[in-house]
């Protein structure tokens, strides 16, 4: 059908809201108000929502079957134009993705039919629908990326299970652990992130379409049918809440900020472990850079950027909270400010997960450097526990072991260099088997309770991690 001339409303010519206005919009205000420059990324979701809405309006008798077919065909052409980058934006008219798509549809099939599409619908429920559809798909992709990272953690933990290293509290050497145990400590954090993400996806995947501007739809539209067509798992039950809600965006950012916090801490550990002072690991060349002045430098820029971008993620979350907190009920233009930070936030999450997985998959380990960092004083707790097994209370054995530490420091020798006689000089209850305590492999194997660092406990954790991965969104 030939395109029809759109009605003019002076300075508001071609706009969806133009009829009430007679004055011309300030050019700066047009730029300040427009969102097509960033919400164009929602073009496919906007078109899918419009097709579902048009189909439902056949049942309401707003559209005939022939009119729906024309709208569906026209919107398919609009979709192809966006996909092939041939869509021509009309400056001053196409203020957002909704306006642009409807304007172009009218050019293709005529405004007498295209003009019926928006019956009972508002850009308020339209943008809420578009955002939820887009975010659902993006979060499902992020879920896949996070699973990939967890698979690398599990694989490395299994393959590197024999490597021993110090654990650290207060950034000081604490007790011997398996390198795999350190890997799985972050695996546990990331697994919790995965479980939380699956809950976020469920709350995002609820349908606001059919709620109109604020009070609902006056044509008894079948919201359940539209939700089913668009793949939503349920409806938002209140029209006012549906158009006002950006908590689903905020919750995504809160989740993302938590993920980035965990990635940042993981990165910090690896930055330390890869330094010359530690030398436990080395990053692949693909994820490091050099110095413009110092030829010997190999900087862990990938990890430093992961750590740095966590701050950006926190800022995006806090900024949106400030934008939302003072808005009165239902839709206000402030809510447009949720889109740009969300787009940037999602990009940061996806890129960060990909980089983290690749860094870990290609990371080289140096078992000898890890082992060399183990020192006998890290077995002081094991020595106290030796006496506990002889029936002494731990508070007493803690004090006795501390005196052995002090004795070794006094003689400037490692604890395992003390003789049995010197040990018995501290406490006569040390037997000939006391020196067997000074064995790092024995130490880690003694930590055999669930969650510990023994080989059996670590392998159990690996199985548990893989189980969480395999459960999917159930």
PDB file of N, CA and C in Angstrom, residues 111-178:
ATOM      1  N   UNK A 111      -0.390   5.140   6.889  1.00  0.00           N
ATOM      2  CA  UNK A 111      -0.711   5.487   8.275  1.00  0.00           C
ATOM      3  C   UNK A 111      -2.131   5.100   8.678  1.00  0.00           C
ATOM      4  N   UNK A 112      -2.990   4.827   7.694  1.00  0.00           N
ATOM      5  CA  UNK A 112      -4.350   4.440   8.068  1.00  0.00           C
ATOM      6  C   UNK A 112      -4.363   3.100   8.796  1.00  0.00           C
ATOM      7  N   UNK A 113      -3.423   2.218   8.431  1.00  0.00           N
ATOM      8  CA  UNK A 113      -3.297   0.942   9.145  1.00  0.00           C
ATOM      9  C   UNK A 113      -2.270   1.058  10.277  1.00  0.00           C
ATOM     10  N   UNK A 114      -1.104   1.622   9.955  1.00  0.00           N
ATOM     11  CA  UNK A 114      -0.046   1.740  10.966  1.00  0.00           C
ATOM     12  C   UNK A 114      -0.518   2.558  12.164  1.00  0.00           C
ATOM     13  N   UNK A 115      -1.398   3.520  11.900  1.00  0.00           N
ATOM     14  CA  UNK A 115      -1.893   4.364  12.978  1.00  0.00           C
ATOM     15  C   UNK A 115      -2.746   3.638  13.992  1.00  0.00           C
ATOM     16  N   UNK A 116      -3.228   2.435  13.645  1.00  0.00           N
ATOM     17  CA  UNK A 116      -4.027   1.645  14.588  1.00  0.00           C
ATOM     18  C   UNK A 116      -3.163   0.854  15.579  1.00  0.00           C
ATOM     19  N   UNK A 117      -1.892   0.689  15.230  1.00  0.00           N
ATOM     20  CA  UNK A 117      -1.019  -0.189  16.020  1.00  0.00           C
ATOM     21  C   UNK A 117      -0.918   0.249  17.473  1.00  0.00           C
ATOM     22  N   UNK A 118      -0.894   1.546  17.703  1.00  0.00           N
ATOM     23  CA  UNK A 118      -0.635   2.063  19.048  1.00  0.00           C
ATOM     24  C   UNK A 118      -1.895   2.159  19.905  1.00  0.00           C
ATOM     25  N   UNK A 119      -3.031   1.689  19.392  1.00  0.00           N
ATOM     26  CA  UNK A 119      -4.286   1.767  20.139  1.00  0.00           C
ATOM     27  C   UNK A 119      -4.161   1.085  21.501  1.00  0.00           C
ATOM     28  N   UNK A 120      -4.389   1.854  22.562  1.00  0.00           N
ATOM     29  CA  UNK A 120      -4.345   1.292  23.913  1.00  0.00           C
ATOM     30  C   UNK A 120      -2.947   1.065  24.448  1.00  0.00           C
ATOM     31  N   UNK A 121      -1.953   1.383  23.636  1.00  0.00           N
ATOM     32  CA  UNK A 121      -0.566   1.160  24.060  1.00  0.00           C
ATOM     33  C   UNK A 121       0.127   2.499  24.292  1.00  0.00           C
ATOM     34  N   UNK A 122       1.091   2.503  25.172  1.00  0.00           N
ATOM     35  CA  UNK A 122       1.882   3.691  25.474  1.00  0.00           C
ATOM     36  C   UNK A 122       3.357   3.356  25.311  1.00  0.00           C
ATOM     37  N   UNK A 123       4.140   4.373  25.062  1.00  0.00           N
ATOM     38  CA  UNK A 123       5.593   4.133  25.079  1.00  0.00           C
ATOM     39  C   UNK A 123       6.062   3.715  26.472  1.00  0.00           C
ATOM     40  N   UNK A 124       5.226   3.983  27.485  1.00  0.00           N
ATOM     41  CA  UNK A 124       5.598   3.582  28.848  1.00  0.00           C
ATOM     42  C   UNK A 124       5.673   2.065  28.989  1.00  0.00           C
ATOM     43  N   UNK A 125       4.618   1.365  28.531  1.00  0.00           N
ATOM     44  CA  UNK A 125       4.698  -0.100  28.616  1.00  0.00           C
ATOM     45  C   UNK A 125       5.547  -0.665  27.484  1.00  0.00           C
ATOM     46  N   UNK A 126       5.720   0.121  26.413  1.00  0.00           N
ATOM     47  CA  UNK A 126       6.522  -0.339  25.284  1.00  0.00           C
ATOM     48  C   UNK A 126       8.001  -0.415  25.649  1.00  0.00           C
ATOM     49  N   UNK A 127       8.533   0.650  26.274  1.00  0.00           N
ATOM     50  CA  UNK A 127       9.955   0.635  26.629  1.00  0.00           C
ATOM     51  C   UNK A 127      10.220  -0.375  27.739  1.00  0.00           C
ATOM     52  N   UNK A 128       9.263  -0.513  28.659  1.00  0.00           N
ATOM     53  CA  UNK A 128       9.444  -1.510  29.722  1.00  0.00           C
ATOM     54  C   UNK A 128       9.520  -2.909  29.134  1.00  0.00           C
ATOM     55  N   UNK A 129       8.696  -3.165  28.110  1.00  0.00           N
ATOM     56  CA  UNK A 129       8.711  -4.475  27.443  1.00  0.00           C
ATOM     57  C   UNK A 129      10.014  -4.676  26.689  1.00  0.00           C
ATOM     58  N   UNK A 130      10.409  -3.664  25.931  1.00  0.00           N
ATOM     59  CA  UNK A 130      11.645  -3.768  25.141  1.00  0.00           C
ATOM     60  C   UNK A 130      12.846  -4.047  26.040  1.00  0.00           C
ATOM     61  N   UNK A 131      12.940  -3.292  27.116  1.00  0.00           N
ATOM     62  CA  UNK A 131      14.086  -3.441  28.024  1.00  0.00           C
ATOM     63  C   UNK A 131      14.125  -4.833  28.643  1.00  0.00           C
ATOM     64  N   UNK A 132      12.969  -5.323  29.062  1.00  0.00           N
ATOM     65  CA  UNK A 132      12.941  -6.644  29.694  1.00  0.00           C
ATOM     66  C   UNK A 132      13.292  -7.739  28.696  1.00  0.00           C
ATOM     67  N   UNK A 133      12.794  -7.629  27.470  1.00  0.00           N
ATOM     68  CA  UNK A 133      13.138  -8.627  26.450  1.00  0.00           C
ATOM     69  C   UNK A 133      14.629  -8.613  26.157  1.00  0.00           C
ATOM     70  N   UNK A 134      15.167  -7.424  25.956  1.00  0.00           N
ATOM     71  CA  UNK A 134      16.594  -7.292  25.647  1.00  0.00           C
ATOM     72  C   UNK A 134      17.451  -7.800  26.805  1.00  0.00           C
ATOM     73  N   UNK A 135      17.087  -7.368  28.015  1.00  0.00           N
ATOM     74  CA  UNK A 135      17.891  -7.723  29.184  1.00  0.00           C
ATOM     75  C   UNK A 135      17.823  -9.217  29.463  1.00  0.00           C
ATOM     76  N   UNK A 136      16.664  -9.816  29.283  1.00  0.00           N
ATOM     77  CA  UNK A 136      16.550 -11.272  29.467  1.00  0.00           C
ATOM     78  C   UNK A 136      17.540 -12.007  28.576  1.00  0.00           C
ATOM     79  N   UNK A 137      17.582 -11.632  27.298  1.00  0.00           N
ATOM     80  CA  UNK A 137      18.486 -12.308  26.359  1.00  0.00           C
ATOM     81  C   UNK A 137      19.947 -12.062  26.722  1.00  0.00           C
ATOM     82  N   UNK A 138      20.257 -10.836  27.124  1.00  0.00           N
ATOM     83  CA  UNK A 138      21.634 -10.506  27.495  1.00  0.00           C
ATOM     84  C   UNK A 138      22.058 -11.256  28.754  1.00  0.00           C
ATOM     85  N   UNK A 139      21.177 -11.336  29.731  1.00  0.00           N
ATOM     86  CA  UNK A 139      21.510 -12.041  30.971  1.00  0.00           C
ATOM     87  C   UNK A 139      21.687 -13.534  30.734  1.00  0.00           C
ATOM     88  N   UNK A 140      20.922 -14.081  29.814  1.00  0.00           N
ATOM     89  CA  UNK A 140      21.112 -15.498  29.483  1.00  0.00           C
ATOM     90  C   UNK A 140      22.463 -15.723  28.810  1.00  0.00           C
ATOM     91  N   UNK A 141      22.909 -14.753  28.029  1.00  0.00           N
ATOM     92  CA  UNK A 141      24.249 -14.862  27.442  1.00  0.00           C
ATOM     93  C   UNK A 141      25.315 -14.707  28.510  1.00  0.00           C
ATOM     94  N   UNK A 142      25.103 -13.772  29.427  1.00  0.00           N
ATOM     95  CA  UNK A 142      26.031 -13.602  30.545  1.00  0.00           C
ATOM     96  C   UNK A 142      26.097 -14.874  31.379  1.00  0.00           C
ATOM     97  N   UNK A 143      24.960 -15.533  31.563  1.00  0.00           N
ATOM     98  CA  UNK A 143      24.939 -16.802  32.283  1.00  0.00           C
ATOM     99  C   UNK A 143      25.848 -17.826  31.602  1.00  0.00           C
ATOM    100  N   UNK A 144      25.795 -17.878  30.295  1.00  0.00           N
ATOM    101  CA  UNK A 144      26.659 -18.817  29.563  1.00  0.00           C
ATOM    102  C   UNK A 144      28.133 -18.467  29.749  1.00  0.00           C
ATOM    103  N   UNK A 145      28.445 -17.182  29.732  1.00  0.00           N
ATOM    104  CA  UNK A 145      29.831 -16.764  29.934  1.00  0.00           C
ATOM    105  C   UNK A 145      30.317 -17.103  31.344  1.00  0.00           C
ATOM    106  N   UNK A 146      29.452 -16.902  32.319  1.00  0.00           N
ATOM    107  CA  UNK A 146      29.820 -17.214  33.705  1.00  0.00           C
ATOM    108  C   UNK A 146      30.010 -18.716  33.881  1.00  0.00           C
ATOM    109  N   UNK A 147      29.171 -19.504  33.242  1.00  0.00           N
ATOM    110  CA  UNK A 147      29.337 -20.956  33.281  1.00  0.00           C
ATOM    111  C   UNK A 147      30.667 -21.357  32.658  1.00  0.00           C
ATOM    112  N   UNK A 148      31.038 -20.711  31.568  1.00  0.00           N
ATOM    113  CA  UNK A 148      32.327 -21.011  30.928  1.00  0.00           C
ATOM    114  C   UNK A 148      33.482 -20.737  31.884  1.00  0.00           C
ATOM    115  N   UNK A 149      33.409 -19.632  32.618  1.00  0.00           N
ATOM    116  CA  UNK A 149      34.448 -19.321  33.604  1.00  0.00           C
ATOM    117  C   UNK A 149      34.489 -20.387  34.687  1.00  0.00           C
ATOM    118  N   UNK A 150      33.330 -20.796  35.167  1.00  0.00           N
ATOM    119  CA  UNK A 150      33.275 -21.823  36.209  1.00  0.00           C
ATOM    120  C   UNK A 150      33.810 -23.158  35.709  1.00  0.00           C
ATOM    121  N   UNK A 151      33.583 -23.473  34.447  1.00  0.00           N
ATOM    122  CA  UNK A 151      34.137 -24.707  33.880  1.00  0.00           C
ATOM    123  C   UNK A 151      35.661 -24.665  33.867  1.00  0.00           C
ATOM    124  N   UNK A 152      36.227 -23.504  33.567  1.00  0.00           N
ATOM    125  CA  UNK A 152      37.686 -23.368  33.587  1.00  0.00           C
ATOM    126  C   UNK A 152      38.201 -23.527  35.012  1.00  0.00           C
ATOM    127  N   UNK A 153      37.503 -22.930  35.977  1.00  0.00           N
ATOM    128  CA  UNK A 153      37.894 -23.071  37.387  1.00  0.00           C
ATOM    129  C   UNK A 153      37.909 -24.546  37.777  1.00  0.00           C
ATOM    130  N   UNK A 154      36.841 -25.270  37.439  1.00  0.00           N
ATOM    131  CA  UNK A 154      36.741 -26.687  37.814  1.00  0.00           C
ATOM    132  C   UNK A 154      37.828 -27.509  37.132  1.00  0.00           C
ATOM    133  N   UNK A 155      38.067 -27.230  35.863  1.00  0.00           N
ATOM    134  CA  UNK A 155      39.077 -27.994  35.122  1.00  0.00           C
ATOM    135  C   UNK A 155      40.474 -27.746  35.672  1.00  0.00           C
ATOM    136  N   UNK A 156      40.794 -26.477  35.941  1.00  0.00           N
ATOM    137  CA  UNK A 156      42.122 -26.175  36.493  1.00  0.00           C
ATOM    138  C   UNK A 156      42.275 -26.748  37.893  1.00  0.00           C
ATOM    139  N   UNK A 157      41.208 -26.681  38.675  1.00  0.00           N
ATOM    140  CA  UNK A 157      41.278 -27.234  40.031  1.00  0.00           C
ATOM    141  C   UNK A 157      41.553 -28.728  39.990  1.00  0.00           C
ATOM    142  N   UNK A 158      40.960 -29.431  39.044  1.00  0.00           N
ATOM    143  CA  UNK A 158      41.192 -30.872  38.921  1.00  0.00           C
ATOM    144  C   UNK A 158      42.605 -31.158  38.425  1.00  0.00           C
ATOM    145  N   UNK A 159      43.029 -30.441  37.409  1.00  0.00           N
ATOM    146  CA  UNK A 159      44.331 -30.703  36.799  1.00  0.00           C
ATOM    147  C   UNK A 159      45.500 -30.296  37.694  1.00  0.00           C
ATOM    148  N   UNK A 160      45.300 -29.275  38.523  1.00  0.00           N
ATOM    149  CA  UNK A 160      46.399 -28.740  39.338  1.00  0.00           C
ATOM    150  C   UNK A 160      46.279 -29.145  40.801  1.00  0.00           C
ATOM    151  N   UNK A 161      45.584 -30.226  41.084  1.00  0.00           N
ATOM    152  CA  UNK A 161      45.239 -30.562  42.457  1.00  0.00           C
ATOM    153  C   UNK A 161      46.453 -30.911  43.321  1.00  0.00           C
ATOM    154  N   UNK A 162      47.551 -31.273  42.724  1.00  0.00           N
ATOM    155  CA  UNK A 162      48.733 -31.657  43.513  1.00  0.00           C
ATOM    156  C   UNK A 162      49.569 -30.460  43.956  1.00  0.00           C
ATOM    157  N   UNK A 163      49.286 -29.275  43.438  1.00  0.00           N
ATOM    158  CA  UNK A 163      50.105 -28.098  43.752  1.00  0.00           C
ATOM    159  C   UNK A 163      49.757 -27.554  45.134  1.00  0.00           C
ATOM    160  N   UNK A 164      50.793 -27.346  45.958  1.00  0.00           N
ATOM    161  CA  UNK A 164      50.620 -26.780  47.287  1.00  0.00           C
ATOM    162  C   UNK A 164      51.171 -25.360  47.320  1.00  0.00           C
ATOM    163  N   UNK A 165      50.547 -24.525  48.122  1.00  0.00           N
ATOM    164  CA  UNK A 165      50.958 -23.119  48.237  1.00  0.00           C
ATOM    165  C   UNK A 165      50.523 -22.588  49.595  1.00  0.00           C
ATOM    166  N   UNK A 166      51.006 -21.412  49.978  1.00  0.00           N
ATOM    167  CA  UNK A 166      50.501 -20.804  51.208  1.00  0.00           C
ATOM    168  C   UNK A 166      49.113 -20.207  51.002  1.00  0.00           C
ATOM    169  N   UNK A 167      48.297 -20.245  52.026  1.00  0.00           N
ATOM    170  CA  UNK A 167      47.117 -19.387  52.064  1.00  0.00           C
ATOM    171  C   UNK A 167      47.515 -18.117  52.806  1.00  0.00           C
ATOM    172  N   UNK A 168      46.695 -17.086  52.673  1.00  0.00           N
ATOM    173  CA  UNK A 168      47.036 -15.792  53.266  1.00  0.00           C
ATOM    174  C   UNK A 168      45.837 -15.227  54.004  1.00  0.00           C
ATOM    175  N   UNK A 169      46.081 -14.703  55.195  1.00  0.00           N
ATOM    176  CA  UNK A 169      45.129 -13.841  55.887  1.00  0.00           C
ATOM    177  C   UNK A 169      45.885 -12.569  56.236  1.00  0.00           C
ATOM    178  N   UNK A 170      45.226 -11.418  56.105  1.00  0.00           N
ATOM    179  CA  UNK A 170      45.893 -10.125  56.305  1.00  0.00           C
ATOM    180  C   UNK A 170      47.103  -9.988  55.375  1.00  0.00           C
ATOM    181  N   UNK A 171      47.069 -10.694  54.258  1.00  0.00           N
ATOM    182  CA  UNK A 171      48.158 -10.739  53.277  1.00  0.00           C
ATOM    183  C   UNK A 171      49.457 -11.271  53.893  1.00  0.00           C
ATOM    184  N   UNK A 172      49.325 -12.086  54.938  1.00  0.00           N
ATOM    185  CA  UNK A 172      50.464 -12.765  55.536  1.00  0.00           C
ATOM    186  C   UNK A 172      50.247 -14.275  55.425  1.00  0.00           C
ATOM    187  N   UNK A 173      51.343 -15.007  55.293  1.00  0.00           N
ATOM    188  CA  UNK A 173      51.251 -16.450  55.151  1.00  0.00           C
ATOM    189  C   UNK A 173      50.515 -17.055  56.339  1.00  0.00           C
ATOM    190  N   UNK A 174      49.594 -17.961  56.023  1.00  0.00           N
ATOM    191  CA  UNK A 174      48.738 -18.524  57.067  1.00  0.00           C
ATOM    192  C   UNK A 174      48.957 -20.025  57.204  1.00  0.00           C
ATOM    193  N   UNK A 175      48.301 -20.834  56.373  1.00  0.00           N
ATOM    194  CA  UNK A 175      48.428 -22.286  56.430  1.00  0.00           C
ATOM    195  C   UNK A 175      48.599 -22.833  55.018  1.00  0.00           C
ATOM    196  N   UNK A 176      49.209 -24.014  54.899  1.00  0.00           N
ATOM    197  CA  UNK A 176      49.342 -24.630  53.575  1.00  0.00           C
ATOM    198  C   UNK A 176      47.977 -25.022  53.014  1.00  0.00           C
ATOM    199  N   UNK A 177      47.805 -24.829  51.724  1.00  0.00           N
ATOM    200  CA  UNK A 177      46.584 -25.251  51.032  1.00  0.00           C
ATOM    201  C   UNK A 177      46.972 -25.787  49.656  1.00  0.00           C
ATOM    202  N   UNK A 178      46.016 -26.377  49.004  1.00  0.00           N
ATOM    203  CA  UNK A 178      46.196 -26.708  47.591  1.00  0.00           C
ATOM    204  C   UNK A 178      45.852 -25.476  46.747  1.00  0.00           C
TER     205      UNK A 178
END
